[in-house]
Amino acid sequence: MAEGKLHVTRLYAENLTLAYDERTVATELGVAIPDDSFTVIVGPNACGKSTLLKALARMLKPRGGAVYLDGKGIGEYRTREVARRLGLLPQTSVAPSGITVGDLVARGRYPHQRMLRQWSRADEAVVTEAMRLTGVLELSGRLVDELSGGQRQRVWLAMVLAQQTSILLLDEPTTFLDIAHQVEVLDLCADLHEHKGHTLVAVLHDLNQACRYATHLIVMRPGGQIAAQGRPGEIVTADLVREVFGLPCRVIDDPETGTPLIVPASRRSSPKATVVAGIERSGA
Amino acid sequence: MSAPVTGRVLRTRGEGLSLRVDGRALGASLGLAVALVAVMLVTLTTGEYELSVPEVLAALVGQGDGGAEFIVGTLRLPRLLTALFVGAALALSGAILQSLSGNPLGSPDVIGFTNGAATGALLVIIVLGGGMTQTAFGAFAGGLAAALLIYLLAFKGGVQGFRFILVGIGISALALSVNSYLVTRASLHDAVAAHAWLIGSVNGRGWEQVAAVGGTLAVLLPVALGAARRLSLLQLGDATATALGVGVQRSRLVLIATSVLLAAVATAAAGPIWFVALAAPQLARGLTRVAGPGLASSALMGGLLLTAGDLAVQLLFPTSQLPVGTATGCLGGLYLCWLLAAQWRKGSYT
Ligand SMILES: Nc1ncnc2c1ncn2[C@@H]1O[C@H](COP(=O)(O)OP(=O)(O)O)[C@@H](O)[C@H]1O
Ligand SMILES: [Mg+2]
């Protein structure tokens, strides 16, 4: 609180410059992840969502600025200490060939283990619970190589859950999944957020899913700037989507949840358009 | 409820100690150790002078007669131990690199450590006119130099993936052509010495080599085993390993340095020995079926391969003193063909 801030969150970043070698992805980027939120980051391809997530998880050292976790620069912690507070599911992961599902999930316990305390009862209970939650417990003896993309994604999710961190960063956790499994994973995330007290940060591709599940939405624009952030219902408008994604659309209320629903404009004008126009939101 | 993981779980009361033990891997390692002891006994008892097991054992503890003690203590044992330690060091080096690169071709003899060591040795023999000890130092320096070059050229973005292997193969080819050039420049006497060194062998190796390689192993085997858990997390990729709390850069540097030192010392002691570093970890994995790095079983397998290989050439060609490097070289070529073909079929080069 030295800066006299009213709301310092557990995880925030100030004035970040993010770059790979010559390519600068973002400058003067500041984000705060509200505590106990389900924060979703959306933005067009290559705008720097994964890069931001990597910086938040100390995987990428910022060129400028800093990331703070629980009141301290994230670089000041031992990496194992960070791993007990904050977990990350990267966009792509590799499993060594010949590993079983259970053994892979068990590797998520590493930050809690010691050389001579490799597999306590607590480890076992946590791993089993993580696998049960993600529905991969029946697969525990199978080889990861032999799973479908969707099963594999749930196994990785189980590994991150086994890490038992209160903050979870997930980079596109629904890729490779069919629509039913996407909803299943997102419902699981919502559950973790609501009932288990996790703070979640997820990058999602699908704007409508983002609006439905996020309690806090961060919209990034190309160039790594933040175009808007806040409750989806308060910030998502047709103007914003057009400006950030270059997509003409209308934004209506999701008939299931009342959250914003983005309906891309048809190139051919549709006779039905007048019907939805009745419930169209007003642009801000 | 059964544990969702493979292997047996051993826990003390209060869980001060809890270990996971893979029964199959343990059994395979014990089997390898038994085979190794058998090979060692046969090696010590057979040869131009047959000795019985009690005679050998007596000689080992200094209770044998003078002839037996000379044969065992001066002729057979140093050669045997050199083969054992060189094999184990090479296999360990290969197992580490293969796990780091996630590729069975990530082996010191494929990616140029070995040819680089040869360049160093040849420079000493041909340009500096050094003797055996200086040659060993030359080989050691050459191996390190090759590794450093690969590291500088390929390190950007980690050693994951094929880039590291391809750069290594390039360095290997480069070193090989330098080696050929050096030999053409040599006098006949030096060329013969160079040639003799270039065929790796444990013939006539003494306690000096045993001490060098054994001492290196005594230091680096615990280092490698201590880093094995981190190595198994590095197999999941840099991002996941970092997320799980592994200091990726430092762990990788320690592991690469360990691998390079093991290969360089082994090559300095015995000359280039092909095939062991490449194949031993894969063969060990075939037995243990573990997905992790399998360092201990690989080291045992390497020791077994080289001692058994050296025993085989002594039994099959008792008079010609065929170097064990020739035998492993032939086998290694065949194995490499098979491995490349198998990988190609799997499409893992795409
Ligand atoms: N490892 C890398 N090295 C160099 N450039 C990268 C790397 N990863 C991403 N980039 C570049 O950084 C930009 C942002 O990428 P990323 O954060 O992955 O975007 P996305 O929003 O799709 O997740 C892109 O232009 C991408 O090409
Ligand atoms: Mg991305």
XYZ file of C-alpha atoms and ligand atoms in Angstrom:
662
model
C 0.000 0.000 0.000
C 3.032 2.195 -0.202
C 1.575 3.696 -3.359
C -1.562 4.529 -1.453
C -3.740 2.404 -3.692
C -7.231 1.594 -2.557
C -7.434 -1.803 -4.186
C -4.227 -3.729 -4.521
C -5.057 -7.146 -5.891
C -3.085 -10.340 -5.354
C -1.899 -10.362 -8.960
C -1.306 -7.213 -10.971
C 1.145 -5.747 -13.433
C 2.295 -2.196 -13.905
C 3.681 -0.452 -16.918
C 4.756 -3.640 -18.676
C 6.856 -3.665 -21.800
C 6.745 -7.149 -23.281
C 8.995 -8.178 -26.122
C 10.645 -11.137 -27.811
C 14.074 -10.173 -29.116
C 13.254 -7.401 -31.587
C 9.492 -7.799 -31.622
C 7.769 -5.610 -29.074
C 4.362 -7.019 -28.238
C 3.101 -4.517 -25.691
C 4.153 -1.287 -24.017
C 2.827 0.532 -20.967
C 0.470 -2.303 -20.250
C -1.153 -2.381 -16.837
C -3.612 -5.005 -15.621
C -4.998 -5.997 -12.286
C -6.652 -9.368 -11.820
C -9.483 -8.798 -9.330
C -9.234 -11.206 -6.412
C -11.651 -14.116 -6.555
C -12.663 -13.221 -10.098
C -13.072 -15.351 -13.168
C -11.159 -13.053 -15.484
C -11.254 -13.749 -19.185
C -8.876 -12.176 -21.685
C -10.066 -11.844 -25.273
C -8.580 -10.151 -28.289
C -7.760 -10.817 -31.938
C -5.097 -13.358 -32.888
C -1.514 -12.379 -32.112
C -2.471 -9.332 -30.048
C -0.405 -10.618 -27.140
C -2.812 -12.530 -24.896
C -0.503 -15.482 -24.406
C 2.410 -13.124 -23.966
C 0.604 -11.280 -21.198
C -0.250 -14.567 -19.502
C 3.379 -15.675 -19.729
C 4.490 -12.431 -18.113
C 1.937 -12.842 -15.332
C 3.301 -16.334 -14.697
C 6.970 -15.136 -14.734
C 7.634 -17.220 -17.855
C 8.636 -14.134 -19.767
C 10.709 -11.453 -18.110
C 9.260 -8.040 -18.908
C 11.523 -5.563 -20.710
C 10.051 -2.887 -18.492
C 7.627 -2.680 -15.606
C 6.888 -5.476 -13.205
C 4.378 -8.115 -12.151
C 3.373 -8.263 -8.507
C 2.078 -11.298 -6.670
C 0.819 -11.014 -3.105
C 2.498 -7.679 -2.638
C 5.963 -8.596 -3.900
C 7.627 -8.504 -7.316
C 7.099 -11.940 -8.835
C 10.804 -12.117 -9.680
C 11.706 -11.891 -5.997
C 10.121 -15.223 -5.127
C 11.774 -18.577 -5.461
C 10.196 -20.161 -8.502
C 8.864 -23.054 -6.404
C 7.150 -20.579 -4.080
C 5.381 -18.993 -7.051
C 4.391 -22.473 -8.183
C 2.511 -23.004 -4.928
C 0.477 -19.847 -5.451
C -0.036 -19.600 -9.170
C -0.508 -22.296 -11.811
C -0.411 -22.004 -15.584
C -1.774 -24.160 -18.352
C 0.228 -23.105 -21.442
C -1.340 -22.968 -24.875
C 0.612 -26.032 -25.971
C 2.211 -28.707 -23.826
C 4.216 -31.804 -24.618
C 3.844 -35.110 -22.815
C 6.817 -37.468 -22.840
C 5.990 -40.587 -24.818
C 4.963 -43.593 -22.813
C 3.670 -41.704 -19.774
C 0.383 -42.699 -18.167
C -2.378 -40.237 -17.383
C -2.004 -40.707 -13.629
C 1.752 -40.198 -13.702
C 1.411 -37.009 -15.732
C -1.194 -35.538 -13.397
C 0.999 -36.531 -10.439
C 3.811 -34.332 -11.769
C 1.636 -31.368 -10.857
C 2.521 -32.095 -7.226
C 6.170 -31.227 -7.742
C 6.125 -27.844 -5.969
C 4.760 -29.547 -2.839
C 7.168 -32.473 -2.805
C 10.647 -33.124 -1.520
C 13.329 -35.507 -2.603
C 12.293 -38.003 0.078
C 8.626 -37.047 0.250
C 7.572 -38.009 -3.220
C 4.080 -39.305 -2.749
C 2.278 -38.585 0.497
C -1.342 -39.458 1.167
C -2.160 -35.810 0.657
C -0.533 -35.925 -2.780
C -2.585 -38.961 -3.633
C -5.841 -37.460 -2.445
C -5.265 -34.194 -4.325
C -4.329 -35.955 -7.556
C -7.327 -38.252 -7.330
C -9.647 -35.340 -6.685
C -8.188 -33.326 -9.586
C -8.720 -36.276 -11.896
C -12.232 -36.820 -10.638
C -13.163 -33.175 -11.177
C -11.909 -33.236 -14.748
C -13.405 -36.634 -15.466
C -10.156 -38.412 -16.253
C -9.982 -40.725 -13.242
C -11.101 -43.696 -15.339
C -8.270 -42.975 -17.760
C -5.544 -43.047 -15.092
C -3.767 -46.132 -16.429
C -3.980 -45.139 -20.104
C -1.095 -43.689 -22.087
C -1.385 -39.966 -22.773
C -0.181 -40.583 -26.361
C -3.281 -42.608 -27.038
C -5.902 -40.088 -25.918
C -8.064 -37.822 -28.020
C -7.285 -34.105 -28.046
C -10.169 -33.369 -25.724
C -9.198 -36.036 -23.214
C -5.623 -34.827 -23.290
C -6.693 -31.258 -22.572
C -8.610 -32.420 -19.524
C -5.575 -34.371 -18.338
C -3.444 -31.218 -18.517
C -6.124 -29.338 -16.666
C -6.057 -32.029 -13.983
C -2.293 -31.604 -13.696
C -2.667 -27.869 -13.122
C -5.409 -28.496 -10.554
C -3.190 -31.004 -8.757
C -0.792 -28.127 -8.236
C -3.401 -26.716 -5.824
C -2.789 -23.060 -6.478
C -5.373 -20.469 -5.588
C -4.634 -18.549 -8.806
C -4.961 -20.391 -12.108
C -3.915 -19.025 -15.497
C -5.312 -20.964 -18.446
C -4.290 -20.248 -22.027
C -7.118 -21.311 -24.313
C -8.211 -24.273 -22.217
C -10.989 -25.101 -24.666
C -8.971 -25.560 -27.846
C -9.274 -29.044 -29.345
C -12.601 -29.566 -27.592
C -15.980 -30.024 -29.189
C -18.737 -27.679 -28.110
C -20.074 -29.962 -25.393
C -16.644 -30.447 -23.852
C -15.922 -26.730 -24.148
C -18.970 -26.004 -22.059
C -18.008 -28.787 -19.659
C -14.525 -27.331 -19.108
C -15.885 -23.814 -18.711
C -18.514 -25.022 -16.263
C -15.719 -26.728 -14.361
C -13.792 -23.450 -14.306
C -16.866 -21.599 -13.108
C -17.274 -24.208 -10.371
C -13.666 -23.849 -9.275
C -14.195 -20.138 -9.152
C -17.502 -20.163 -7.319
C -17.157 -23.079 -4.931
C -13.449 -23.678 -4.462
C -12.357 -20.079 -4.191
C -9.908 -20.090 -7.086
C -9.048 -16.908 -8.919
C -9.124 -17.814 -12.601
C -7.596 -16.052 -15.562
C -8.373 -17.630 -18.910
C -7.683 -16.665 -22.493
C -10.694 -17.624 -24.594
C -11.377 -17.376 -28.283
C -15.118 -17.422 -28.224
C -16.442 -13.983 -27.309
C -19.838 -15.292 -26.358
C -18.407 -17.861 -23.978
C -16.158 -15.160 -22.566
C -19.138 -12.917 -21.901
C -21.095 -15.749 -20.381
C -18.494 -16.975 -17.916
C -16.324 -13.966 -17.115
C -16.924 -11.929 -13.998
C -14.226 -9.611 -15.309
C -13.456 -9.262 -18.996
C -10.232 -7.824 -20.415
C -10.418 -6.928 -24.093
C -7.031 -6.494 -25.765
C -6.546 -4.806 -29.089
C -3.782 -5.431 -31.636
C -0.608 -3.867 -30.320
C -1.123 -5.188 -26.843
C -3.222 -2.374 -25.434
C -6.265 -2.864 -23.316
C -9.349 -1.625 -25.108
C -11.763 -2.188 -22.264
C -12.109 -4.060 -19.015
C -14.888 -4.669 -16.569
C -18.088 -6.672 -16.300
C -18.983 -8.054 -19.729
C -22.491 -6.586 -19.528
C -21.061 -3.144 -18.944
C -18.316 -3.014 -21.556
C -19.238 -5.219 -24.517
C -20.919 -3.232 -27.242
C -21.159 -3.536 -30.999
C -18.814 -0.563 -31.319
C -16.160 -2.216 -29.177
C -16.301 -5.474 -31.130
C -16.121 -3.593 -34.415
C -13.202 -1.505 -33.248
C -11.169 -4.359 -31.741
C -11.985 -7.289 -33.987
C -13.010 -5.369 -37.109
C -16.267 -7.282 -37.096
C -19.595 -5.596 -37.758
C -22.110 -7.192 -35.460
C -24.921 -6.610 -33.119
C -24.912 -7.379 -29.449
C -28.041 -8.842 -27.895
C -28.904 -10.414 -24.578
C -28.033 -14.081 -24.278
C -31.445 -15.714 -23.886
C -29.989 -18.183 -21.357
C -28.009 -15.904 -19.091
C -28.729 -12.331 -20.028
C -25.025 -11.708 -20.742
C -24.020 -10.026 -24.015
C -24.292 -12.222 -27.099
C -22.377 -11.165 -30.200
C -24.148 -11.863 -33.458
C -21.940 -11.160 -36.461
C -23.656 -9.140 -39.149
C -24.581 -11.089 -42.215
C -23.106 -9.920 -45.494
C -26.488 -10.487 -47.066
C -29.131 -8.549 -45.240
C -31.407 -11.004 -43.561
C -35.164 -10.605 -43.324
C -34.983 -11.942 -39.768
C -32.833 -8.999 -38.717
C -35.870 -7.005 -37.734
C -36.847 -9.672 -35.220
C -33.631 -9.514 -33.181
C -33.524 -5.765 -33.545
C -36.243 -5.601 -30.967
C -33.949 -6.760 -28.171
C -30.784 -5.127 -29.426
C -28.647 -3.406 -26.848
C -27.930 0.224 -27.242
C -24.308 1.025 -28.055
C -22.453 2.840 -25.336
C -9.003 -47.019 -3.527
C -5.956 -47.719 -5.638
C -3.450 -45.013 -6.398
C -3.958 -43.396 -9.789
C -0.219 -43.596 -10.466
C 2.004 -46.463 -11.573
C 4.363 -48.280 -9.256
C 4.388 -49.132 -5.575
C 4.216 -46.574 -2.829
C 6.451 -46.887 0.212
C 5.649 -44.709 3.193
C 6.951 -44.565 6.707
C 4.575 -43.811 9.550
C 4.119 -40.081 9.787
C 5.184 -39.874 6.136
C 8.629 -38.448 6.804
C 9.546 -40.654 3.907
C 7.298 -41.520 1.008
C 8.666 -42.987 -2.188
C 7.258 -44.279 -5.406
C 8.997 -47.376 -6.651
C 8.337 -48.803 -10.076
C 8.514 -52.564 -9.606
C 9.282 -53.274 -13.212
C 12.031 -50.678 -13.397
C 13.562 -51.922 -10.169
C 13.460 -55.514 -11.379
C 15.036 -54.554 -14.687
C 17.813 -52.646 -12.929
C 18.507 -55.589 -10.625
C 18.599 -57.881 -13.644
C 21.078 -55.576 -15.353
C 23.227 -55.471 -12.233
C 23.257 -59.270 -11.998
C 24.182 -59.583 -15.668
C 26.913 -57.026 -15.130
C 28.411 -58.958 -12.229
C 28.326 -62.139 -14.314
C 30.088 -60.454 -17.228
C 32.686 -59.034 -14.874
C 33.402 -62.419 -13.315
C 33.713 -64.088 -16.712
C 36.012 -61.293 -17.895
C 38.275 -61.661 -14.876
C 38.437 -65.459 -15.059
C 38.849 -66.096 -18.780
C 41.635 -65.205 -21.155
C 45.068 -66.540 -21.939
C 45.386 -67.705 -18.343
C 42.263 -69.236 -16.900
C 41.644 -68.355 -13.288
C 38.989 -69.783 -11.010
C 36.511 -67.523 -9.257
C 38.136 -68.115 -5.826
C 41.550 -67.289 -7.307
C 40.169 -64.047 -8.742
C 38.474 -63.128 -5.487
C 41.648 -63.870 -3.554
C 43.632 -61.691 -5.946
C 41.089 -58.895 -5.590
C 41.528 -58.734 -1.832
C 45.290 -59.102 -2.101
C 45.473 -62.713 -0.930
C 46.277 -64.376 -4.265
C 49.604 -65.526 -5.626
C 51.804 -63.069 -7.494
C 50.887 -64.227 -11.000
C 47.171 -64.070 -10.373
C 47.473 -60.682 -8.728
C 49.371 -59.303 -11.717
C 46.858 -60.698 -14.185
C 43.857 -59.448 -12.271
C 45.178 -56.251 -10.725
C 47.291 -54.945 -13.588
C 45.927 -56.489 -16.770
C 42.272 -57.358 -16.432
C 40.716 -55.250 -13.721
C 41.738 -51.771 -14.964
C 40.564 -52.623 -18.449
C 37.307 -54.002 -17.099
C 36.668 -51.031 -14.839
C 37.520 -48.593 -17.605
C 34.976 -50.322 -19.830
C 32.410 -50.283 -17.037
C 32.867 -46.618 -16.142
C 33.190 -45.389 -19.721
C 30.044 -47.291 -20.686
C 28.121 -45.956 -17.719
C 29.338 -42.383 -18.273
C 28.416 -42.425 -21.956
C 24.995 -43.926 -21.298
C 24.267 -41.404 -18.575
C 25.366 -38.586 -20.849
C 23.081 -39.902 -23.591
C 20.132 -40.423 -21.259
C 20.336 -36.830 -20.027
C 20.607 -35.320 -23.497
C 17.885 -37.511 -24.955
C 15.497 -36.510 -22.188
C 16.383 -32.826 -22.526
C 15.969 -32.780 -26.277
C 13.015 -35.146 -26.258
C 14.650 -37.055 -29.086
C 16.482 -40.404 -29.188
C 19.013 -38.807 -31.540
C 20.046 -36.329 -28.867
C 23.137 -38.276 -28.006
C 26.712 -37.040 -27.572
C 28.023 -39.248 -30.370
C 25.394 -38.030 -32.846
C 25.507 -34.329 -32.109
C 29.231 -33.840 -32.261
C 30.639 -34.017 -28.730
C 32.493 -37.171 -29.717
C 33.824 -35.897 -33.029
C 34.732 -32.635 -31.335
C 36.685 -34.556 -28.727
C 38.438 -36.397 -31.536
C 39.414 -33.069 -33.102
C 40.969 -32.010 -29.818
C 42.845 -35.298 -29.499
C 44.125 -35.175 -33.085
C 45.318 -31.605 -32.672
C 47.387 -32.729 -29.712
C 48.752 -35.845 -31.450
C 49.481 -34.268 -34.825
C 50.105 -30.581 -34.242
C 51.547 -30.603 -30.726
C 53.028 -34.087 -30.739
C 51.679 -34.843 -27.277
C 51.574 -38.192 -25.519
C 48.708 -40.169 -24.082
C 47.868 -37.889 -21.152
C 48.030 -34.710 -23.212
C 45.855 -36.406 -25.823
C 43.262 -37.126 -23.196
C 43.240 -33.471 -22.176
C 42.984 -32.482 -25.836
C 39.981 -34.764 -26.256
C 38.374 -33.334 -23.157
C 38.874 -29.749 -24.360
C 37.641 -30.642 -27.844
C 34.446 -32.175 -26.485
C 33.736 -29.108 -24.389
C 34.458 -26.769 -27.305
C 32.055 -28.640 -29.581
C 29.377 -28.547 -26.908
C 29.868 -24.826 -26.368
C 29.581 -24.177 -30.093
C 26.331 -26.128 -30.309
C 25.024 -24.370 -27.242
C 25.771 -20.927 -28.695
C 24.346 -21.747 -32.118
C 21.257 -23.683 -31.086
C 20.435 -22.623 -27.596
C 18.098 -19.772 -28.433
C 14.686 -21.072 -27.545
C 15.990 -24.007 -25.535
C 17.227 -27.429 -26.500
C 13.729 -28.714 -27.018
C 13.108 -30.050 -30.452
C 14.953 -30.831 -33.554
C 16.966 -27.652 -34.023
C 19.460 -28.672 -31.348
C 19.952 -32.082 -32.983
C 20.363 -30.658 -36.477
C 22.935 -28.083 -35.386
C 24.722 -30.860 -33.488
C 24.794 -33.112 -36.534
C 26.212 -30.191 -38.496
C 28.942 -29.600 -35.920
C 29.671 -33.314 -35.925
C 30.144 -33.333 -39.695
C 32.299 -30.225 -39.499
C 34.519 -31.775 -36.833
C 34.759 -34.974 -38.867
C 36.062 -33.148 -41.919
C 38.573 -31.253 -39.790
C 39.691 -34.594 -38.394
C 40.199 -36.054 -41.867
C 42.157 -32.989 -42.904
C 44.378 -33.236 -39.827
C 45.167 -36.879 -40.549
C 46.153 -36.082 -44.154
C 48.584 -33.473 -42.859
C 50.196 -35.866 -40.393
C 53.487 -37.707 -40.689
C 53.163 -41.456 -41.055
C 54.075 -42.020 -37.419
C 51.550 -39.481 -36.158
C 48.903 -40.734 -38.562
C 49.231 -44.229 -37.141
C 48.960 -42.901 -33.599
C 45.971 -40.777 -34.592
C 44.314 -43.698 -36.243
C 44.846 -45.886 -33.219
C 43.241 -43.254 -31.016
C 40.314 -42.764 -33.400
C 39.203 -46.342 -32.865
C 37.966 -46.217 -29.317
C 39.322 -48.960 -27.150
C 39.886 -50.037 -23.591
C 42.900 -52.206 -24.444
C 45.788 -51.541 -22.140
C 43.941 -48.950 -20.047
C 45.365 -48.606 -16.566
C 44.411 -47.286 -13.173
C 44.921 -43.706 -14.370
C 41.915 -43.987 -16.674
C 39.927 -45.865 -14.066
C 40.534 -43.095 -11.566
C 39.699 -40.316 -14.035
C 36.417 -41.757 -15.284
C 35.475 -43.348 -11.970
C 36.102 -40.102 -10.114
C 34.052 -38.130 -12.629
C 31.202 -40.605 -12.256
C 31.423 -40.497 -8.475
C 30.820 -36.753 -8.617
C 28.426 -36.442 -11.536
C 26.200 -39.489 -11.033
C 24.791 -38.045 -7.784
C 24.422 -34.655 -9.478
C 22.494 -36.261 -12.321
C 20.318 -38.366 -10.033
C 19.610 -35.305 -7.906
C 18.454 -33.426 -11.002
C 16.442 -36.348 -12.366
C 13.111 -35.106 -11.029
C 13.684 -31.687 -12.518
C 14.696 -33.382 -15.756
C 11.422 -35.283 -15.835
C 9.588 -31.958 -15.524
C 11.690 -30.330 -18.243
C 10.360 -33.081 -20.482
C 6.982 -31.329 -20.274
C 8.344 -28.223 -21.990
C 9.863 -25.030 -20.615
C 6.576 -23.302 -19.868
C 5.058 -26.151 -17.886
C 8.312 -26.831 -16.060
C 8.566 -23.184 -15.006
C 4.930 -23.174 -13.969
C 5.632 -26.174 -11.740
C 8.480 -24.367 -10.048
C 11.569 -25.610 -11.875
C 14.326 -23.066 -12.494
C 14.490 -24.019 -16.143
C 17.605 -22.174 -17.287
C 19.729 -23.246 -14.356
C 18.548 -26.848 -14.294
C 19.159 -27.180 -17.990
C 22.605 -25.672 -17.744
C 23.555 -28.058 -14.919
C 22.227 -31.045 -16.846
C 23.896 -30.123 -20.125
C 27.193 -29.474 -18.369
C 26.923 -32.852 -16.618
C 26.211 -34.610 -19.882
C 29.055 -32.876 -21.700
C 31.583 -33.549 -18.958
C 30.672 -37.233 -18.791
C 31.000 -37.666 -22.542
C 34.229 -35.686 -22.715
C 35.927 -37.575 -19.881
C 34.796 -40.937 -21.238
C 36.067 -40.078 -24.697
C 39.321 -38.764 -23.300
C 39.873 -42.080 -21.522
C 38.864 -44.548 -24.205
C 38.706 -42.638 -27.485
C 35.483 -42.384 -29.450
C 33.114 -45.210 -28.550
C 30.012 -45.131 -30.702
C 26.569 -46.532 -30.045
C 26.615 -46.800 -26.254
C 25.369 -43.291 -25.464
C 22.853 -43.524 -28.279
C 21.415 -46.949 -27.613
C 21.854 -47.735 -23.936
C 19.121 -45.339 -22.702
C 16.690 -46.629 -25.315
C 17.460 -50.261 -24.537
C 17.102 -49.580 -20.818
C 13.764 -47.900 -21.446
C 12.645 -50.920 -23.432
C 13.220 -52.995 -20.287
C 11.930 -50.618 -17.623
C 9.084 -49.018 -19.630
C 9.323 -45.826 -17.610
C 8.473 -42.500 -19.203
C 10.979 -40.578 -17.096
C 14.679 -40.147 -17.809
C 15.662 -43.557 -16.326
C 19.200 -42.460 -15.493
C 20.277 -45.277 -13.176
C 19.044 -48.068 -15.437
C 20.679 -46.358 -18.437
C 24.017 -46.176 -16.654
C 23.814 -49.863 -15.752
C 22.890 -50.721 -19.326
C 25.824 -48.685 -20.655
C 28.249 -50.386 -18.314
C 26.880 -53.781 -19.305
C 27.036 -53.038 -23.042
C 30.636 -51.950 -22.996
C 31.940 -54.652 -20.637
C 30.042 -57.331 -22.538
C 31.231 -55.894 -25.853
C 34.822 -55.907 -24.689
C 34.444 -59.457 -23.384
C 32.948 -60.523 -26.711
C 35.832 -59.147 -28.771
C 38.306 -60.817 -26.409
C 36.542 -64.167 -26.698
C 35.839 -64.017 -30.440
C 39.162 -62.538 -31.546
C 41.581 -63.578 -28.808
C 44.705 -62.928 -30.860
C 43.912 -59.793 -32.853
C 43.222 -57.387 -29.946
C 40.206 -55.998 -31.798
C 39.216 -52.723 -30.161
C 35.777 -52.627 -28.622
C 35.101 -49.358 -30.474
C 35.002 -51.278 -33.747
C 32.364 -53.630 -32.417
C 30.167 -50.921 -30.978
C 30.651 -48.887 -34.166
C 29.229 -51.671 -36.350
C 26.303 -52.271 -34.050
C 25.726 -48.535 -33.708
C 25.510 -47.999 -37.460
C 22.841 -50.647 -37.791
C 20.949 -49.307 -34.807
C 21.056 -45.755 -36.168
C 19.628 -46.908 -39.517
C 16.821 -48.667 -37.720
C 16.146 -45.687 -35.466
C 16.041 -43.190 -38.337
C 13.743 -45.460 -40.330
C 11.453 -45.944 -37.350
C 11.280 -42.207 -36.632
C 10.628 -41.488 -40.262
C 7.720 -43.900 -40.309
C 6.324 -42.324 -37.191
C 6.519 -38.976 -38.978
C 8.265 -37.277 -36.094
C 10.429 -35.189 -38.427
C 7.558 -33.139 -39.696
N 8.397 -17.125 -28.707
C 8.159 -16.065 -29.503
N 9.174 -15.470 -30.166
C 8.945 -14.403 -30.963
N 7.741 -13.850 -31.178
C 6.693 -14.418 -30.551
C 6.838 -15.532 -29.687
N 5.619 -15.876 -29.202
C 4.752 -14.989 -29.732
N 5.389 -14.108 -30.545
C 4.778 -12.993 -31.264
O 4.197 -12.110 -30.321
C 2.942 -11.665 -30.780
C 1.889 -11.971 -29.731
O 1.773 -13.388 -29.634
P 0.790 -14.114 -28.621
O 0.924 -13.470 -27.302
O 1.062 -15.568 -28.711
O -0.620 -13.783 -29.263
P -2.053 -14.330 -28.891
O -2.828 -13.107 -28.543
O -2.598 -14.951 -30.139
O -1.927 -15.304 -27.794
C 2.698 -12.307 -32.117
O 2.996 -11.369 -33.127
C 3.638 -13.456 -32.144
O 4.075 -13.703 -33.445
Mg -2.200 -17.364 -27.683
